[in-house]
PDB file of C-alpha atoms in Angstrom:
ATOM      1  CA  UNK A  21      88.739 113.085 120.126  1.00 90.00           C
ATOM      2  CA  UNK A  22      91.185 115.408 121.915  1.00 95.00           C
ATOM      3  CA  UNK A  23      94.968 115.005 121.225  1.00 96.00           C
ATOM      4  CA  UNK A  24      97.623 116.495 123.263  1.00 96.00           C
ATOM      5  CA  UNK A  25     100.770 116.670 123.710  1.00 97.00           C
ATOM      6  CA  UNK A  26     101.894 115.702 127.220  1.00 97.00           C
ATOM      7  CA  UNK A  27     105.332 115.743 129.141  1.00 97.00           C
ATOM      8  CA  UNK A  28     105.202 112.525 130.631  1.00 97.00           C
ATOM      9  CA  UNK A  29     108.297 110.382 132.305  1.00 93.00           C
ATOM     10  CA  UNK A  30     110.641 113.001 131.143  1.00 93.00           C
ATOM     11  CA  UNK A  31     109.551 113.208 127.505  1.00 95.00           C
ATOM     12  CA  UNK A  32     106.787 114.631 125.119  1.00 97.00           C
ATOM     13  CA  UNK A  33     103.978 111.963 124.041  1.00 97.00           C
ATOM     14  CA  UNK A  34     101.371 112.129 121.878  1.00 98.00           C
ATOM     15  CA  UNK A  35      98.075 111.246 123.663  1.00 98.00           C
ATOM     16  CA  UNK A  36      94.362 110.588 121.994  1.00 98.00           C
ATOM     17  CA  UNK A  37      91.478 110.844 124.262  1.00 98.00           C
ATOM     18  CA  UNK A  38      88.141 109.837 123.374  1.00 98.00           C
ATOM     19  CA  UNK A  39      84.506 110.201 125.155  1.00 98.00           C
ATOM     20  CA  UNK A  40      83.476 111.765 128.358  1.00 97.00           C
ATOM     21  CA  UNK A  41      85.868 112.480 131.410  1.00 95.00           C
ATOM     22  CA  UNK A  42      83.337 111.216 133.651  1.00 97.00           C
ATOM     23  CA  UNK A  43      83.172 108.196 131.873  1.00 98.00           C
ATOM     24  CA  UNK A  44      84.922 104.535 132.828  1.00 98.00           C
ATOM     25  CA  UNK A  45      88.303 104.931 131.481  1.00 98.00           C
ATOM     26  CA  UNK A  46      90.528 102.475 129.248  1.00 98.00           C
ATOM     27  CA  UNK A  47      94.019 103.002 128.459  1.00 99.00           C
ATOM     28  CA  UNK A  48      94.555 101.194 125.172  1.00 99.00           C
ATOM     29  CA  UNK A  49      98.147 100.270 124.527  1.00 98.00           C
ATOM     30  CA  UNK A  50      99.502  99.277 120.736  1.00 98.00           C
ATOM     31  CA  UNK A  51     102.006  96.684 119.294  1.00 98.00           C
ATOM     32  CA  UNK A  52     106.075  96.750 119.153  1.00 96.00           C
ATOM     33  CA  UNK A  53     107.159  99.531 117.021  1.00 95.00           C
ATOM     34  CA  UNK A  54     103.553 100.574 115.767  1.00 97.00           C
ATOM     35  CA  UNK A  55     101.337 103.519 117.570  1.00 98.00           C
ATOM     36  CA  UNK A  56      98.155 104.351 118.407  1.00 98.00           C
ATOM     37  CA  UNK A  57      97.185 104.267 115.079  1.00 97.00           C
ATOM     38  CA  UNK A  58      96.151 100.397 115.625  1.00 98.00           C
ATOM     39  CA  UNK A  59      93.093 101.828 117.567  1.00 98.00           C
ATOM     40  CA  UNK A  60      91.778 104.257 115.566  1.00 97.00           C
ATOM     41  CA  UNK A  61      88.671 102.468 114.520  1.00 97.00           C
ATOM     42  CA  UNK A  62      88.065 100.958 118.069  1.00 98.00           C
ATOM     43  CA  UNK A  63      88.765 104.124 120.126  1.00 98.00           C
ATOM     44  CA  UNK A  64      85.984 106.126 118.994  1.00 98.00           C
ATOM     45  CA  UNK A  65      83.582 103.420 118.494  1.00 98.00           C
ATOM     46  CA  UNK A  66      84.305 101.968 122.256  1.00 98.00           C
ATOM     47  CA  UNK A  67      83.983 105.915 123.454  1.00 98.00           C
ATOM     48  CA  UNK A  68      80.314 105.981 121.891  1.00 98.00           C
ATOM     49  CA  UNK A  69      79.757 102.661 124.326  1.00 98.00           C
ATOM     50  CA  UNK A  70      80.902 104.544 127.483  1.00 98.00           C
ATOM     51  CA  UNK A  71      84.011 105.007 128.044  1.00 98.00           C
ATOM     52  CA  UNK A  72      86.796 107.427 128.263  1.00 98.00           C
ATOM     53  CA  UNK A  73      89.450 105.824 126.072  1.00 98.00           C
ATOM     54  CA  UNK A  74      93.031 107.204 126.291  1.00 98.00           C
ATOM     55  CA  UNK A  75      95.447 105.887 123.388  1.00 98.00           C
ATOM     56  CA  UNK A  76      98.973 106.983 123.601  1.00 98.00           C
ATOM     57  CA  UNK A  77     101.752 106.581 121.287  1.00 98.00           C
ATOM     58  CA  UNK A  78     104.704 105.232 123.492  1.00 98.00           C
ATOM     59  CA  UNK A  79     107.871 106.883 123.916  1.00 97.00           C
ATOM     60  CA  UNK A  80     109.746 107.005 120.680  1.00 96.00           C
ATOM     61  CA  UNK A  81     106.681 105.500 118.494  1.00 97.00           C
ATOM     62  CA  UNK A  82     104.263 107.416 116.367  1.00 96.00           C
ATOM     63  CA  UNK A  83     103.913 110.947 117.073  1.00 97.00           C
ATOM     64  CA  UNK A  84     105.770 110.913 120.549  1.00 97.00           C
ATOM     65  CA  UNK A  85     109.321 112.198 121.104  1.00 96.00           C
ATOM     66  CA  UNK A  86     112.179 109.576 121.967  1.00 94.00           C
ATOM     67  CA  UNK A  87     112.323 108.335 125.743  1.00 93.00           C
ATOM     68  CA  UNK A  88     115.538 109.926 127.281  1.00 90.00           C
ATOM     69  CA  UNK A  89     117.727 107.272 126.941  1.00 90.00           C
ATOM     70  CA  UNK A  90     116.950 106.315 123.103  1.00 91.00           C
ATOM     71  CA  UNK A  91     114.796 102.915 122.046  1.00 94.00           C
ATOM     72  CA  UNK A  92     113.818 101.028 125.250  1.00 96.00           C
ATOM     73  CA  UNK A  93     114.710  97.546 125.705  1.00 95.00           C
ATOM     74  CA  UNK A  94     112.952  96.598 129.365  1.00 97.00           C
ATOM     75  CA  UNK A  95     109.179  96.309 129.000  1.00 97.00           C
ATOM     76  CA  UNK A  96     108.935  97.403 132.721  1.00 98.00           C
ATOM     77  CA  UNK A  97     110.233 101.131 131.651  1.00 97.00           C
ATOM     78  CA  UNK A  98     107.184 101.121 129.327  1.00 98.00           C
ATOM     79  CA  UNK A  99     104.946 100.312 132.305  1.00 98.00           C
ATOM     80  CA  UNK A 100     106.398 102.928 134.600  1.00 98.00           C
ATOM     81  CA  UNK A 101     105.713 105.317 132.288  1.00 98.00           C
ATOM     82  CA  UNK A 102     102.131 104.166 131.578  1.00 98.00           C
ATOM     83  CA  UNK A 103     101.598 104.368 135.474  1.00 98.00           C
ATOM     84  CA  UNK A 104     102.821 107.982 135.230  1.00 98.00           C
ATOM     85  CA  UNK A 105     100.480 108.883 132.193  1.00 98.00           C
ATOM     86  CA  UNK A 106      97.822 107.499 134.269  1.00 98.00           C
ATOM     87  CA  UNK A 107      98.639 109.932 137.276  1.00 98.00           C
ATOM     88  CA  UNK A 108      99.205 112.478 134.938  1.00 97.00           C
ATOM     89  CA  UNK A 109      95.445 111.895 133.742  1.00 98.00           C
ATOM     90  CA  UNK A 110      93.951 111.465 136.902  1.00 97.00           C
ATOM     91  CA  UNK A 111      92.595 107.949 135.744  1.00 98.00           C
ATOM     92  CA  UNK A 112      90.562 106.571 138.514  1.00 97.00           C
ATOM     93  CA  UNK A 113      90.687 102.654 138.320  1.00 97.00           C
ATOM     94  CA  UNK A 114      91.320 102.243 134.585  1.00 98.00           C
ATOM     95  CA  UNK A 115      91.098  99.282 132.691  1.00 98.00           C
ATOM     96  CA  UNK A 116      94.304  98.969 130.537  1.00 98.00           C
ATOM     97  CA  UNK A 117      93.917  96.684 127.465  1.00 98.00           C
ATOM     98  CA  UNK A 118      97.214  95.810 125.208  1.00 98.00           C
ATOM     99  CA  UNK A 119      98.381  93.885 122.173  1.00 98.00           C
ATOM    100  CA  UNK A 120     101.843  92.446 122.091  1.00 97.00           C
ATOM    101  CA  UNK A 121     104.425  94.197 123.755  1.00 98.00           C
ATOM    102  CA  UNK A 122     101.377  96.140 125.118  1.00 98.00           C
ATOM    103  CA  UNK A 123      99.573  93.243 126.350  1.00 98.00           C
ATOM    104  CA  UNK A 124     102.883  92.529 128.102  1.00 98.00           C
ATOM    105  CA  UNK A 125     103.108  96.152 129.488  1.00 98.00           C
ATOM    106  CA  UNK A 126      99.599  95.862 130.640  1.00 98.00           C
ATOM    107  CA  UNK A 127     100.259  92.843 132.897  1.00 98.00           C
ATOM    108  CA  UNK A 128     103.195  94.917 134.601  1.00 98.00           C
ATOM    109  CA  UNK A 129     101.188  97.594 135.118  1.00 98.00           C
ATOM    110  CA  UNK A 130      98.263  95.487 136.840  1.00 98.00           C
ATOM    111  CA  UNK A 131     101.577  93.898 138.754  1.00 97.00           C
ATOM    112  CA  UNK A 132     102.594  97.078 139.899  1.00 97.00           C
ATOM    113  CA  UNK A 133      99.070  99.131 140.859  1.00 97.00           C
ATOM    114  CA  UNK A 134      96.407  97.935 143.407  1.00 94.00           C
ATOM    115  CA  UNK A 135      94.202 100.567 141.466  1.00 96.00           C
ATOM    116  CA  UNK A 136      93.070  98.887 138.208  1.00 98.00           C
ATOM    117  CA  UNK A 137      89.409  98.104 137.209  1.00 98.00           C
ATOM    118  CA  UNK A 138      90.642  95.046 134.963  1.00 98.00           C
ATOM    119  CA  UNK A 139      93.412  94.409 132.470  1.00 98.00           C
ATOM    120  CA  UNK A 140      92.837  92.743 128.869  1.00 98.00           C
ATOM    121  CA  UNK A 141      96.335  91.388 127.874  1.00 98.00           C
ATOM    122  CA  UNK A 142      95.742  89.826 123.748  1.00 98.00           C
ATOM    123  CA  UNK A 143      98.730  88.250 121.961  1.00 97.00           C
ATOM    124  CA  UNK A 144     100.923  88.279 125.328  1.00 96.00           C
ATOM    125  CA  UNK A 145     101.925  85.242 127.868  1.00 95.00           C
ATOM    126  CA  UNK A 146     104.342  85.363 130.959  1.00 94.00           C
ATOM    127  CA  UNK A 147     107.303  84.871 129.199  1.00 91.00           C
ATOM    128  CA  UNK A 148     108.376  84.075 125.750  1.00 79.00           C
ATOM    129  CA  UNK A 149     110.969  81.040 126.317  1.00 67.00           C
ATOM    130  CA  UNK A 150     113.639  83.023 124.295  1.00 56.00           C
ATOM    131  CA  UNK A 151     111.302  83.575 120.932  1.00 60.00           C
ATOM    132  CA  UNK A 152     112.301  85.032 119.014  1.00 58.00           C
ATOM    133  CA  UNK A 153     116.165  85.280 119.517  1.00 51.00           C
ATOM    134  CA  UNK A 154     117.662  87.671 121.731  1.00 53.00           C
ATOM    135  CA  UNK A 155     121.396  87.195 119.525  1.00 49.00           C
ATOM    136  CA  UNK A 156     119.257  87.532 116.403  1.00 48.00           C
ATOM    137  CA  UNK A 157     117.518  90.713 117.489  1.00 50.00           C
ATOM    138  CA  UNK A 158     120.715  91.967 118.366  1.00 52.00           C
ATOM    139  CA  UNK A 159     122.320  91.177 114.907  1.00 49.00           C
ATOM    140  CA  UNK A 160     118.697  93.367 113.656  1.00 51.00           C
ATOM    141  CA  UNK A 161     119.936  96.673 115.446  1.00 54.00           C
ATOM    142  CA  UNK A 162     122.928  96.239 113.458  1.00 52.00           C
ATOM    143  CA  UNK A 163     121.050  96.110 110.367  1.00 55.00           C
ATOM    144  CA  UNK A 164     118.016  98.601 110.523  1.00 52.00           C
ATOM    145  CA  UNK A 165     118.635 100.640 107.901  1.00 51.00           C
ATOM    146  CA  UNK A 166     118.518  97.518 104.929  1.00 52.00           C
ATOM    147  CA  UNK A 167     116.087  98.942 102.444  1.00 51.00           C
ATOM    148  CA  UNK A 168     114.444  95.587 102.454  1.00 63.00           C
ATOM    149  CA  UNK A 169     113.310  95.799 106.500  1.00 74.00           C
ATOM    150  CA  UNK A 170     110.028  97.605 105.730  1.00 80.00           C
ATOM    151  CA  UNK A 171     109.340  94.747 103.250  1.00 83.00           C
ATOM    152  CA  UNK A 172     110.423  92.112 105.913  1.00 82.00           C
ATOM    153  CA  UNK A 173     107.882  93.893 108.164  1.00 87.00           C
ATOM    154  CA  UNK A 174     105.342  93.861 105.491  1.00 90.00           C
ATOM    155  CA  UNK A 175     105.610  90.056 105.280  1.00 88.00           C
ATOM    156  CA  UNK A 176     106.120  89.289 108.767  1.00 89.00           C
ATOM    157  CA  UNK A 177     102.881  91.142 109.657  1.00 93.00           C
ATOM    158  CA  UNK A 178     100.845  89.326 106.637  1.00 93.00           C
ATOM    159  CA  UNK A 179     102.520  85.485 108.334  1.00 92.00           C
ATOM    160  CA  UNK A 180     101.037  86.326 112.074  1.00 93.00           C
ATOM    161  CA  UNK A 181      97.376  87.741 110.694  1.00 96.00           C
ATOM    162  CA  UNK A 182      94.901  85.284 111.005  1.00 96.00           C
ATOM    163  CA  UNK A 183      93.098  82.839 108.493  1.00 95.00           C
ATOM    164  CA  UNK A 184      89.690  84.390 109.174  1.00 95.00           C
ATOM    165  CA  UNK A 185      90.780  87.895 108.122  1.00 96.00           C
ATOM    166  CA  UNK A 186      90.149  89.176 104.750  1.00 96.00           C
ATOM    167  CA  UNK A 187      92.838  89.512 102.477  1.00 95.00           C
ATOM    168  CA  UNK A 188      91.873  93.313 102.020  1.00 96.00           C
ATOM    169  CA  UNK A 189      91.939  93.914 105.367  1.00 96.00           C
ATOM    170  CA  UNK A 190      94.918  91.868 106.272  1.00 96.00           C
ATOM    171  CA  UNK A 191      97.215  93.828 103.299  1.00 96.00           C
ATOM    172  CA  UNK A 192      95.917  97.260 104.965  1.00 95.00           C
ATOM    173  CA  UNK A 193      97.020  96.016 108.383  1.00 95.00           C
ATOM    174  CA  UNK A 194     100.435  94.980 106.542  1.00 94.00           C
ATOM    175  CA  UNK A 195     101.099  98.357 104.988  1.00 93.00           C
ATOM    176  CA  UNK A 196      99.887 100.605 108.311  1.00 92.00           C
ATOM    177  CA  UNK A 197     102.875  98.536 109.928  1.00 93.00           C
ATOM    178  CA  UNK A 198     105.542  98.949 107.759  1.00 89.00           C
ATOM    179  CA  UNK A 199     105.832 102.663 108.886  1.00 86.00           C
ATOM    180  CA  UNK A 200     107.630 101.618 112.038  1.00 87.00           C
ATOM    181  CA  UNK A 201     110.920 102.755 113.011  1.00 88.00           C
ATOM    182  CA  UNK A 202     113.255  99.824 112.895  1.00 87.00           C
ATOM    183  CA  UNK A 203     115.430 100.213 115.824  1.00 89.00           C
ATOM    184  CA  UNK A 204     112.508 101.199 118.058  1.00 93.00           C
ATOM    185  CA  UNK A 205     110.557  98.138 116.835  1.00 92.00           C
ATOM    186  CA  UNK A 206     113.807  95.997 117.452  1.00 90.00           C
ATOM    187  CA  UNK A 207     114.015  97.274 120.557  1.00 93.00           C
ATOM    188  CA  UNK A 208     110.967  96.666 121.644  1.00 95.00           C
ATOM    189  CA  UNK A 209     111.031  93.283 120.450  1.00 92.00           C
ATOM    190  CA  UNK A 210     114.158  92.845 122.816  1.00 93.00           C
ATOM    191  CA  UNK A 211     112.015  93.706 125.491  1.00 94.00           C
ATOM    192  CA  UNK A 212     109.372  91.162 124.555  1.00 94.00           C
ATOM    193  CA  UNK A 213     111.951  88.223 124.313  1.00 92.00           C
ATOM    194  CA  UNK A 214     113.510  89.174 127.807  1.00 93.00           C
ATOM    195  CA  UNK A 215     110.540  90.325 129.922  1.00 95.00           C
ATOM    196  CA  UNK A 216     109.480  87.647 132.827  1.00 95.00           C
ATOM    197  CA  UNK A 217     106.494  88.202 134.825  1.00 96.00           C
ATOM    198  CA  UNK A 218     106.247  84.584 135.631  1.00 95.00           C
ATOM    199  CA  UNK A 219     106.848  85.010 139.348  1.00 96.00           C
ATOM    200  CA  UNK A 220     104.792  88.178 139.526  1.00 97.00           C
ATOM    201  CA  UNK A 221     101.397  87.251 138.019  1.00 97.00           C
ATOM    202  CA  UNK A 222     100.521  85.842 141.021  1.00 97.00           C
ATOM    203  CA  UNK A 223     100.221  89.062 142.688  1.00 95.00           C
ATOM    204  CA  UNK A 224      97.721  90.600 140.141  1.00 96.00           C
ATOM    205  CA  UNK A 225      94.774  91.649 142.146  1.00 95.00           C
ATOM    206  CA  UNK A 226      92.450  92.847 139.358  1.00 97.00           C
ATOM    207  CA  UNK A 227      90.379  90.748 136.971  1.00 98.00           C
ATOM    208  CA  UNK A 228      92.390  89.610 134.386  1.00 98.00           C
ATOM    209  CA  UNK A 229      91.351  88.538 130.921  1.00 98.00           C
ATOM    210  CA  UNK A 230      94.211  86.984 128.767  1.00 98.00           C
ATOM    211  CA  UNK A 231      93.383  86.730 125.030  1.00 98.00           C
ATOM    212  CA  UNK A 232      95.470  85.009 122.106  1.00 98.00           C
ATOM    213  CA  UNK A 233      94.421  84.063 118.071  1.00 97.00           C
ATOM    214  CA  UNK A 234      95.173  80.485 117.462  1.00 96.00           C
ATOM    215  CA  UNK A 235      96.971  81.741 114.116  1.00 95.00           C
ATOM    216  CA  UNK A 236      99.383  83.995 116.284  1.00 94.00           C
ATOM    217  CA  UNK A 237     102.714  82.307 115.124  1.00 91.00           C
ATOM    218  CA  UNK A 238     104.731  84.584 117.691  1.00 91.00           C
ATOM    219  CA  UNK A 239     102.803  82.753 120.899  1.00 94.00           C
ATOM    220  CA  UNK A 240     102.122  79.340 122.012  1.00 93.00           C
ATOM    221  CA  UNK A 241      98.472  79.106 123.060  1.00 95.00           C
ATOM    222  CA  UNK A 242      99.412  76.691 125.860  1.00 95.00           C
ATOM    223  CA  UNK A 243     102.005  79.113 127.124  1.00 94.00           C
ATOM    224  CA  UNK A 244      99.312  82.041 127.542  1.00 96.00           C
ATOM    225  CA  UNK A 245      96.883  79.550 129.155  1.00 97.00           C
ATOM    226  CA  UNK A 246      99.556  78.913 132.052  1.00 96.00           C
ATOM    227  CA  UNK A 247     100.097  82.731 132.432  1.00 97.00           C
ATOM    228  CA  UNK A 248      96.563  82.962 132.531  1.00 98.00           C
ATOM    229  CA  UNK A 249      96.663  80.115 135.252  1.00 97.00           C
ATOM    230  CA  UNK A 250      99.102  82.120 137.653  1.00 97.00           C
ATOM    231  CA  UNK A 251      96.678  84.829 137.860  1.00 97.00           C
ATOM    232  CA  UNK A 252      93.748  84.307 140.581  1.00 95.00           C
ATOM    233  CA  UNK A 253      90.761  84.069 138.911  1.00 96.00           C
ATOM    234  CA  UNK A 254      91.630  84.978 135.280  1.00 97.00           C
ATOM    235  CA  UNK A 255      90.207  84.262 132.135  1.00 97.00           C
ATOM    236  CA  UNK A 256      91.610  83.059 129.042  1.00 98.00           C
ATOM    237  CA  UNK A 257      89.907  83.106 125.496  1.00 98.00           C
ATOM    238  CA  UNK A 258      91.257  81.312 122.281  1.00 98.00           C
ATOM    239  CA  UNK A 259      89.951  83.191 119.264  1.00 98.00           C
ATOM    240  CA  UNK A 260      89.828  81.213 116.180  1.00 97.00           C
ATOM    241  CA  UNK A 261      90.978  82.128 112.750  1.00 97.00           C
ATOM    242  CA  UNK A 262      92.686  85.426 114.528  1.00 97.00           C
ATOM    243  CA  UNK A 263      96.514  86.222 114.796  1.00 97.00           C
ATOM    244  CA  UNK A 264      98.902  88.564 116.455  1.00 97.00           C
ATOM    245  CA  UNK A 265      96.406  91.996 116.167  1.00 98.00           C
ATOM    246  CA  UNK A 266      92.816  90.852 117.315  1.00 98.00           C
ATOM    247  CA  UNK A 267      92.016  94.752 117.497  1.00 98.00           C
ATOM    248  CA  UNK A 268      93.049  95.137 113.756  1.00 98.00           C
ATOM    249  CA  UNK A 269      91.954  91.863 112.740  1.00 98.00           C
ATOM    250  CA  UNK A 270      88.241  91.770 114.316  1.00 98.00           C
ATOM    251  CA  UNK A 271      85.543  93.909 112.665  1.00 95.00           C
ATOM    252  CA  UNK A 272      83.478  95.701 115.108  1.00 96.00           C
ATOM    253  CA  UNK A 273      86.137  94.991 118.041  1.00 98.00           C
ATOM    254  CA  UNK A 274      84.856  97.714 120.374  1.00 98.00           C
ATOM    255  CA  UNK A 275      81.528  95.612 120.908  1.00 98.00           C
ATOM    256  CA  UNK A 276      83.840  92.646 121.788  1.00 98.00           C
ATOM    257  CA  UNK A 277      85.983  94.358 123.840  1.00 98.00           C
ATOM    258  CA  UNK A 278      83.109  96.143 125.761  1.00 98.00           C
ATOM    259  CA  UNK A 279      81.646  92.487 126.301  1.00 98.00           C
ATOM    260  CA  UNK A 280      84.964  91.448 127.772  1.00 98.00           C
ATOM    261  CA  UNK A 281      85.407  94.640 129.920  1.00 98.00           C
ATOM    262  CA  UNK A 282      81.596  94.535 131.173  1.00 98.00           C
ATOM    263  CA  UNK A 283      82.141  90.612 132.348  1.00 97.00           C
ATOM    264  CA  UNK A 284      85.569  91.699 133.982  1.00 97.00           C
ATOM    265  CA  UNK A 285      84.341  94.774 136.074  1.00 94.00           C
ATOM    266  CA  UNK A 286      80.857  92.988 137.313  1.00 90.00           C
ATOM    267  CA  UNK A 287      83.359  90.733 139.339  1.00 55.00           C
ATOM    268  CA  UNK A 288      84.220  92.468 142.549  1.00 58.00           C
ATOM    269  CA  UNK A 289      88.102  92.900 142.311  1.00 48.00           C
TER     270      UNK A 289
END
């Protein structure tokens, strides 16, 4: 594993890379308020399967410095930043995989770029239909210092982990998630609630796979299916007993992702 601080999009960002530089590249994006640590088990195992795995902390997250203008509320800004990272690292036809806001960002990157091998968007649709409440999230921004905020993050994470995830694993996921910066995560969720890709998805040209857990309380499975239907040739998978964080909830997720990527890249773009 190589870890570097790279200047990307005007900010100093922490980026992990696993695997050989000449291997097929995969860019892995984290969820709202979190960091690349969500991929800590998947990235090295996926690299061992023959990929070059790139795991950044988005601006303001984890070990990356803040975005130049402070917390980001437009997921399109993150998508542009990912494109700059792809260019900075010289990634040739990468696959982009993301979860939650990372999934939406991955779709946005795929709309904006004609040079991806594939996109896998987990726990993401084209538009949330105003869920969660934008006005409620804006109120959250004035309440980010509340002592109970980390408890709300912990309990909220447990609520959207799937029923088939062992309790010990679910509690570890929730414990890791409570480390988030409330101002950053709330801004991320504002981006999640307002980002609308419905009209843009038909322009997506690379092979695409949308994935949703049937225990994901953040998403309506039918909205995810509808988003996939707007992308030419896209696939949609509903994971039984899984919630909002497939890469953390599913043991040996590297094998699952490898299967998806192999199927996608076998289809002519």
